[in-house]
Amino acid sequence: MKKSCKYCAIPNRELTSKDYFDKIELWSRYVKEGLFEFKGGDTSLADLREEISGEEKFAYYHYFKCDCGNYIRTGVCIRSSVPILEYINELPAEIDKDLQNLEKVSSSLNQPEIGHKLLDTEIKILKEKYNESIQNVKKISVITILIAVIALFLPIELWNIIIIPRKRLHNLPEIVEPMYENVSMIIILIIIVTLTPILTYYGFSYLIKKDLKYKDKIRGIYKIERIENLSKMVAKKLDGLDTVLHFEKNESKIKKHLFNKSKNPELLKAKSILIECSKYSRTIFKEKIIIDDK
């Protein structure tokens, strides 16, 4: 093992839980800055705290490589206040094997591997996402019905005010009967109320349901063709996702990847990126820069 550097230094005393979480937070930041490499572990770095608090496993381990060449193992046991922060000579066989598999993928950039199965943690993510999408379908359905009812019983005077601009353009006749007596309007609203939840379900929930049924995952390294910055207005609508990586053509037909450049600045340097995602809804579970400017 090489001598530790200022980035991977570990306290030379009995460690506490605070030491563990402080280092995880610091080293996660170093991963984003390119000073550390996250080699793998029992959870992703993003879900680490949530997974540990769920106490689904007795112990959680994660592996890092410092820029100075040191390998580090971190570990926390949910039944102990003494964590593990230690240097190791090499990665465990299962972690090293996974990394070797990733290197094999890099030899065929435009041929992503299809046929991997979802992990239990990934299925859990999809179930939560599916339940959330179903709640959205229900909300949209209720809102659509309310709007339809309001439209049917809206006073004639208000309807005539609403169509004034159209009357001027198209010489529309003035409305003289309530909408609930207009057969055409009733048919149109029935179609809208019926189709809206169906289209919403197929747009947001169906593909996630398909992922949960077949449990297939795609893993591949995608070569980046160009980077696009989105406007603030567009980014706001996309919950802060302000940058797009556009990929070269590939067999899995994954064309782009959205991210927030302030949260993931390392992606701006990427030449190629490894992505693990569900086959149908394209829910991303893992992303890792394989080739950068270094």
Short mmCIF file of C-alpha atoms in Angstrom, two decimals:
data_model
loop_
_atom_site.label_atom_id
_atom_site.label_comp_id
_atom_site.label_asym_id
_atom_site.label_seq_id
_atom_site.Cartn_x
_atom_site.Cartn_y
_atom_site.Cartn_z
CA MET A 1 0.00 0.00 0.00
CA LYS A 2 1.21 3.51 -0.83
CA LYS A 3 1.47 6.18 1.81
CA SER A 4 -1.83 7.97 2.31
CA CYS A 5 -2.23 11.42 0.80
CA LYS A 6 -4.17 14.40 2.14
CA TYR A 7 -7.30 13.24 0.33
CA CYS A 8 -7.49 9.66 1.57
CA ALA A 9 -6.09 10.18 5.10
CA ILE A 10 -7.88 8.11 7.77
CA PRO A 11 -7.87 9.13 11.49
CA ASN A 12 -5.35 7.08 13.48
CA ARG A 13 -7.61 6.36 16.46
CA GLU A 14 -10.77 4.47 17.34
CA LEU A 15 -13.36 5.54 14.80
CA THR A 16 -16.91 6.73 15.40
CA SER A 17 -20.05 6.79 13.26
CA LYS A 18 -19.43 10.50 12.71
CA ASP A 19 -15.99 9.69 11.25
CA TYR A 20 -17.63 7.27 8.84
CA PHE A 21 -20.37 9.59 7.57
CA ASP A 22 -18.01 12.58 7.40
CA LYS A 23 -15.60 10.59 5.24
CA ILE A 24 -18.37 9.18 3.05
CA GLU A 25 -19.67 12.71 2.45
CA LEU A 26 -16.16 14.04 1.75
CA TRP A 27 -15.12 11.17 -0.51
CA SER A 28 -18.43 11.33 -2.39
CA ARG A 29 -17.57 14.94 -3.16
CA TYR A 30 -14.09 13.86 -4.27
CA VAL A 31 -15.72 11.34 -6.63
CA LYS A 32 -17.61 14.21 -8.29
CA GLU A 33 -14.42 16.27 -8.48
CA GLY A 34 -12.44 13.39 -10.03
CA LEU A 35 -10.06 12.92 -7.06
CA PHE A 36 -11.58 9.54 -6.10
CA GLU A 37 -13.14 6.67 -8.01
CA PHE A 38 -16.13 4.86 -6.54
CA LYS A 39 -15.45 1.18 -7.30
CA GLY A 40 -18.72 -0.25 -6.03
CA GLY A 41 -20.42 -1.58 -2.94
CA ASP A 42 -23.71 -2.62 -1.40
CA THR A 43 -25.54 0.56 -2.49
CA SER A 44 -25.02 3.54 -4.74
CA LEU A 45 -23.47 6.59 -3.07
CA ALA A 46 -26.66 8.57 -3.64
CA ASP A 47 -28.82 6.01 -1.79
CA LEU A 48 -26.27 5.14 0.92
CA ARG A 49 -27.85 6.92 3.90
CA GLU A 50 -31.37 5.87 2.95
CA GLU A 51 -30.37 2.23 2.49
CA ILE A 52 -28.48 2.11 5.80
CA SER A 53 -31.36 3.68 7.69
CA GLY A 54 -33.65 1.01 6.19
CA GLU A 55 -31.56 -1.67 7.98
CA GLU A 56 -32.28 -4.34 5.38
CA LYS A 57 -28.76 -5.75 5.70
CA PHE A 58 -26.52 -6.39 8.71
CA ALA A 59 -23.56 -4.50 7.21
CA TYR A 60 -22.85 -2.23 4.23
CA TYR A 61 -19.51 -1.97 2.44
CA HIS A 62 -18.23 0.46 -0.20
CA TYR A 63 -14.92 0.64 -2.08
CA PHE A 64 -12.96 3.63 -3.34
CA LYS A 65 -9.73 4.29 -5.17
CA CYS A 66 -7.84 7.49 -4.39
CA ASP A 67 -5.96 9.44 -7.06
CA CYS A 68 -2.74 8.50 -5.23
CA GLY A 69 -3.41 4.81 -5.99
CA ASN A 70 -4.73 3.61 -2.61
CA TYR A 71 -7.75 1.34 -2.36
CA ILE A 72 -10.06 1.99 0.59
CA ARG A 73 -12.81 -0.11 2.13
CA THR A 74 -15.54 1.56 4.17
CA GLY A 75 -18.05 -0.36 6.20
CA VAL A 76 -20.80 0.23 8.72
CA CYS A 77 -22.71 -2.30 10.79
CA ILE A 78 -26.21 -1.35 11.91
CA ARG A 79 -25.63 -3.07 15.26
CA SER A 80 -22.30 -1.38 16.01
CA SER A 81 -21.12 2.21 16.51
CA VAL A 82 -17.57 1.35 15.33
CA PRO A 83 -17.31 1.66 11.52
CA ILE A 84 -14.60 0.49 9.11
CA LEU A 85 -12.32 2.90 7.26
CA GLU A 86 -9.28 0.98 6.07
CA TYR A 87 -6.75 0.66 3.26
CA ILE A 88 -6.75 -2.61 1.30
CA ASN A 89 -4.20 -3.99 -1.17
CA GLU A 90 -6.75 -4.96 -3.82
CA LEU A 91 -10.47 -4.99 -4.50
CA PRO A 92 -12.56 -8.03 -3.46
CA ALA A 93 -12.96 -10.58 -6.24
CA GLU A 94 -16.65 -9.83 -6.88
CA ILE A 95 -16.03 -6.06 -7.19
CA ASP A 96 -12.97 -6.58 -9.39
CA LYS A 97 -14.88 -9.02 -11.61
CA ASP A 98 -17.67 -6.48 -12.10
CA LEU A 99 -15.13 -3.82 -13.12
CA GLN A 100 -13.54 -6.24 -15.59
CA ASN A 101 -16.97 -6.84 -17.12
CA LEU A 102 -17.36 -3.09 -17.55
CA GLU A 103 -14.04 -2.94 -19.36
CA LYS A 104 -15.26 -5.64 -21.74
CA VAL A 105 -18.31 -3.52 -22.50
CA SER A 106 -16.03 -0.60 -23.42
CA SER A 107 -14.59 -2.62 -26.31
CA SER A 108 -18.01 -2.43 -28.04
CA LEU A 109 -19.23 1.09 -27.32
CA ASN A 110 -22.24 0.92 -29.64
CA GLN A 111 -23.36 -2.57 -28.59
CA PRO A 112 -24.90 -2.29 -25.09
CA GLU A 113 -25.43 -5.52 -23.17
CA ILE A 114 -29.06 -6.60 -22.91
CA GLY A 115 -30.17 -9.48 -20.71
CA HIS A 116 -29.04 -8.43 -17.23
CA LYS A 117 -31.66 -8.76 -14.49
CA LEU A 118 -32.73 -6.07 -12.05
CA LEU A 119 -31.38 -6.19 -8.49
CA ASP A 120 -33.73 -6.14 -5.50
CA THR A 121 -32.79 -2.53 -4.72
CA GLU A 122 -33.55 -1.53 -8.32
CA ILE A 123 -36.92 -3.29 -8.24
CA LYS A 124 -37.71 -1.35 -5.06
CA ILE A 125 -36.91 1.92 -6.85
CA LEU A 126 -39.19 0.98 -9.76
CA LYS A 127 -42.05 0.01 -7.42
CA GLU A 128 -41.85 3.39 -5.71
CA LYS A 129 -41.73 5.15 -9.07
CA TYR A 130 -44.70 3.10 -10.34
CA ASN A 131 -46.81 3.86 -7.26
CA GLU A 132 -46.02 7.55 -7.64
CA SER A 133 -47.01 7.49 -11.32
CA ILE A 134 -50.31 5.74 -10.51
CA GLN A 135 -51.09 8.47 -7.96
CA ASN A 136 -50.45 11.05 -10.69
CA VAL A 137 -52.78 9.21 -13.07
CA LYS A 138 -55.52 9.29 -10.41
CA LYS A 139 -55.00 13.01 -9.75
CA ILE A 140 -55.12 13.84 -13.46
CA SER A 141 -58.27 11.72 -13.86
CA VAL A 142 -60.05 13.55 -11.01
CA ILE A 143 -58.97 16.97 -12.33
CA THR A 144 -60.18 16.06 -15.85
CA ILE A 145 -63.59 14.98 -14.53
CA LEU A 146 -63.94 18.18 -12.48
CA ILE A 147 -63.07 20.34 -15.50
CA ALA A 148 -65.58 18.41 -17.64
CA VAL A 149 -68.36 18.90 -15.07
CA ILE A 150 -67.55 22.62 -14.75
CA ALA A 151 -67.58 22.92 -18.55
CA LEU A 152 -71.02 21.32 -18.78
CA PHE A 153 -72.59 23.57 -16.16
CA LEU A 154 -70.73 26.78 -16.95
CA PRO A 155 -73.26 29.59 -17.53
CA ILE A 156 -74.01 30.46 -21.17
CA GLU A 157 -72.82 34.06 -20.61
CA LEU A 158 -69.36 32.87 -19.55
CA TRP A 159 -69.09 30.49 -22.51
CA ASN A 160 -69.84 33.36 -24.89
CA ILE A 161 -67.13 35.51 -23.23
CA ILE A 162 -64.62 32.63 -23.56
CA ILE A 163 -65.26 32.21 -27.31
CA ILE A 164 -65.21 35.95 -28.18
CA PRO A 165 -61.69 35.75 -29.76
CA ARG A 166 -62.72 32.74 -31.83
CA LYS A 167 -66.00 34.36 -32.83
CA ARG A 168 -64.06 37.25 -34.34
CA LEU A 169 -61.77 34.91 -36.29
CA HIS A 170 -64.25 32.28 -37.42
CA ASN A 171 -67.66 33.98 -37.14
CA LEU A 172 -68.87 31.39 -34.64
CA PRO A 173 -72.53 31.63 -33.65
CA GLU A 174 -73.42 32.74 -30.15
CA ILE A 175 -74.11 29.92 -27.67
CA VAL A 176 -77.80 29.88 -26.74
CA GLU A 177 -78.20 26.57 -24.88
CA PRO A 178 -76.48 25.07 -21.79
CA MET A 179 -73.63 22.68 -22.60
CA TYR A 180 -75.31 19.82 -20.70
CA GLU A 181 -78.04 19.96 -23.37
CA ASN A 182 -75.53 19.93 -26.23
CA VAL A 183 -75.06 16.32 -27.39
CA SER A 184 -71.83 17.06 -29.31
CA MET A 185 -70.24 18.71 -26.26
CA ILE A 186 -71.23 15.79 -24.02
CA ILE A 187 -69.69 13.27 -26.43
CA ILE A 188 -66.45 15.31 -26.70
CA LEU A 189 -66.12 15.54 -22.90
CA ILE A 190 -66.80 11.81 -22.45
CA ILE A 191 -64.02 11.03 -24.95
CA ILE A 192 -61.62 13.43 -23.16
CA VAL A 193 -62.44 12.05 -19.70
CA THR A 194 -61.96 8.48 -20.98
CA LEU A 195 -58.78 8.99 -22.98
CA THR A 196 -56.88 11.27 -20.57
CA PRO A 197 -56.20 8.66 -17.83
CA ILE A 198 -55.53 5.95 -20.44
CA LEU A 199 -52.96 8.08 -22.28
CA THR A 200 -51.44 9.26 -18.99
CA TYR A 201 -51.06 5.66 -17.81
CA TYR A 202 -49.40 4.56 -21.05
CA GLY A 203 -47.20 7.63 -21.01
CA PHE A 204 -45.91 7.34 -17.44
CA SER A 205 -46.84 4.01 -15.81
CA TYR A 206 -47.08 1.29 -18.45
CA LEU A 207 -43.36 1.03 -19.21
CA ILE A 208 -42.47 0.88 -15.50
CA LYS A 209 -45.05 -1.90 -15.06
CA LYS A 210 -43.41 -3.73 -17.97
CA ASP A 211 -40.01 -3.38 -16.25
CA LEU A 212 -41.42 -4.86 -13.04
CA LYS A 213 -42.89 -7.77 -14.99
CA TYR A 214 -39.82 -8.77 -17.02
CA LYS A 215 -37.06 -7.37 -14.72
CA ASP A 216 -34.68 -6.75 -17.63
CA LYS A 217 -31.82 -4.27 -17.47
CA ILE A 218 -29.56 -2.71 -20.10
CA ARG A 219 -25.91 -1.99 -19.38
CA GLY A 220 -23.66 -0.25 -21.82
CA ILE A 221 -21.09 2.45 -22.45
CA TYR A 222 -22.37 5.23 -24.65
CA LYS A 223 -20.09 7.52 -26.63
CA ILE A 224 -21.03 11.17 -26.28
CA GLU A 225 -21.58 13.06 -29.52
CA ARG A 226 -22.28 16.49 -28.06
CA ILE A 227 -23.36 18.36 -24.92
CA GLU A 228 -26.35 20.70 -24.95
CA ASN A 229 -27.17 23.36 -22.34
CA LEU A 230 -30.88 23.93 -21.75
CA SER A 231 -32.49 27.29 -21.04
CA LYS A 232 -33.46 28.17 -17.47
CA MET A 233 -37.14 28.00 -18.40
CA VAL A 234 -36.81 24.46 -19.80
CA ALA A 235 -34.61 23.33 -16.88
CA LYS A 236 -37.22 24.58 -14.40
CA LYS A 237 -39.85 22.37 -16.03
CA LEU A 238 -37.41 19.42 -15.81
CA ASP A 239 -36.82 19.82 -12.05
CA GLY A 240 -33.42 21.46 -12.49
CA LEU A 241 -32.02 19.14 -15.19
CA ASP A 242 -30.21 21.74 -17.27
CA THR A 243 -27.77 19.79 -19.46
CA VAL A 244 -28.15 17.02 -22.05
CA LEU A 245 -25.58 14.47 -23.20
CA HIS A 246 -26.42 13.36 -26.75
CA PHE A 247 -25.14 9.84 -27.58
CA GLU A 248 -24.00 8.35 -30.84
CA LYS A 249 -26.40 5.84 -32.41
CA ASN A 250 -26.54 2.53 -30.53
CA GLU A 251 -28.53 -0.71 -30.58
CA SER A 252 -30.48 0.06 -27.40
CA LYS A 253 -31.69 3.35 -28.96
CA ILE A 254 -30.74 5.37 -25.88
CA LYS A 255 -30.25 8.82 -27.41
CA LYS A 256 -29.60 11.20 -24.52
CA HIS A 257 -29.09 11.65 -20.79
CA LEU A 258 -30.26 14.68 -18.78
CA PHE A 259 -28.45 15.88 -15.65
CA ASN A 260 -27.83 18.93 -13.46
CA LYS A 261 -24.34 20.28 -14.17
CA SER A 262 -23.97 21.89 -10.72
CA LYS A 263 -24.69 18.54 -9.01
CA ASN A 264 -22.77 16.36 -11.47
CA PRO A 265 -20.02 18.58 -12.95
CA GLU A 266 -17.85 15.55 -13.71
CA LEU A 267 -20.23 14.60 -16.55
CA LEU A 268 -19.18 17.73 -18.43
CA LYS A 269 -15.75 16.12 -18.95
CA ALA A 270 -17.14 12.81 -20.12
CA LYS A 271 -16.24 11.35 -23.51
CA SER A 272 -18.16 8.14 -22.80
CA ILE A 273 -20.43 7.15 -19.94
CA LEU A 274 -21.51 3.80 -18.55
CA ILE A 275 -25.24 3.62 -17.85
CA GLU A 276 -27.28 0.84 -16.24
CA CYS A 277 -31.00 1.33 -16.73
CA SER A 278 -34.25 -0.59 -16.93
CA LYS A 279 -35.05 -1.88 -20.42
CA TYR A 280 -38.44 -0.25 -21.01
CA SER A 281 -38.88 2.90 -18.90
CA ARG A 282 -35.14 3.71 -19.13
CA THR A 283 -34.96 4.37 -15.39
CA ILE A 284 -31.25 4.95 -14.65
CA PHE A 285 -29.71 3.09 -11.69
CA LYS A 286 -26.03 3.69 -12.31
CA GLU A 287 -23.90 6.12 -14.29
CA LYS A 288 -20.12 6.16 -14.40
CA ILE A 289 -17.61 8.04 -16.51
CA ILE A 290 -15.41 5.57 -18.32
CA ILE A 291 -13.37 7.91 -20.50
CA ASP A 292 -12.68 11.51 -19.52
CA ASP A 293 -10.17 14.25 -20.33
CA LYS A 294 -7.52 12.98 -17.88
#
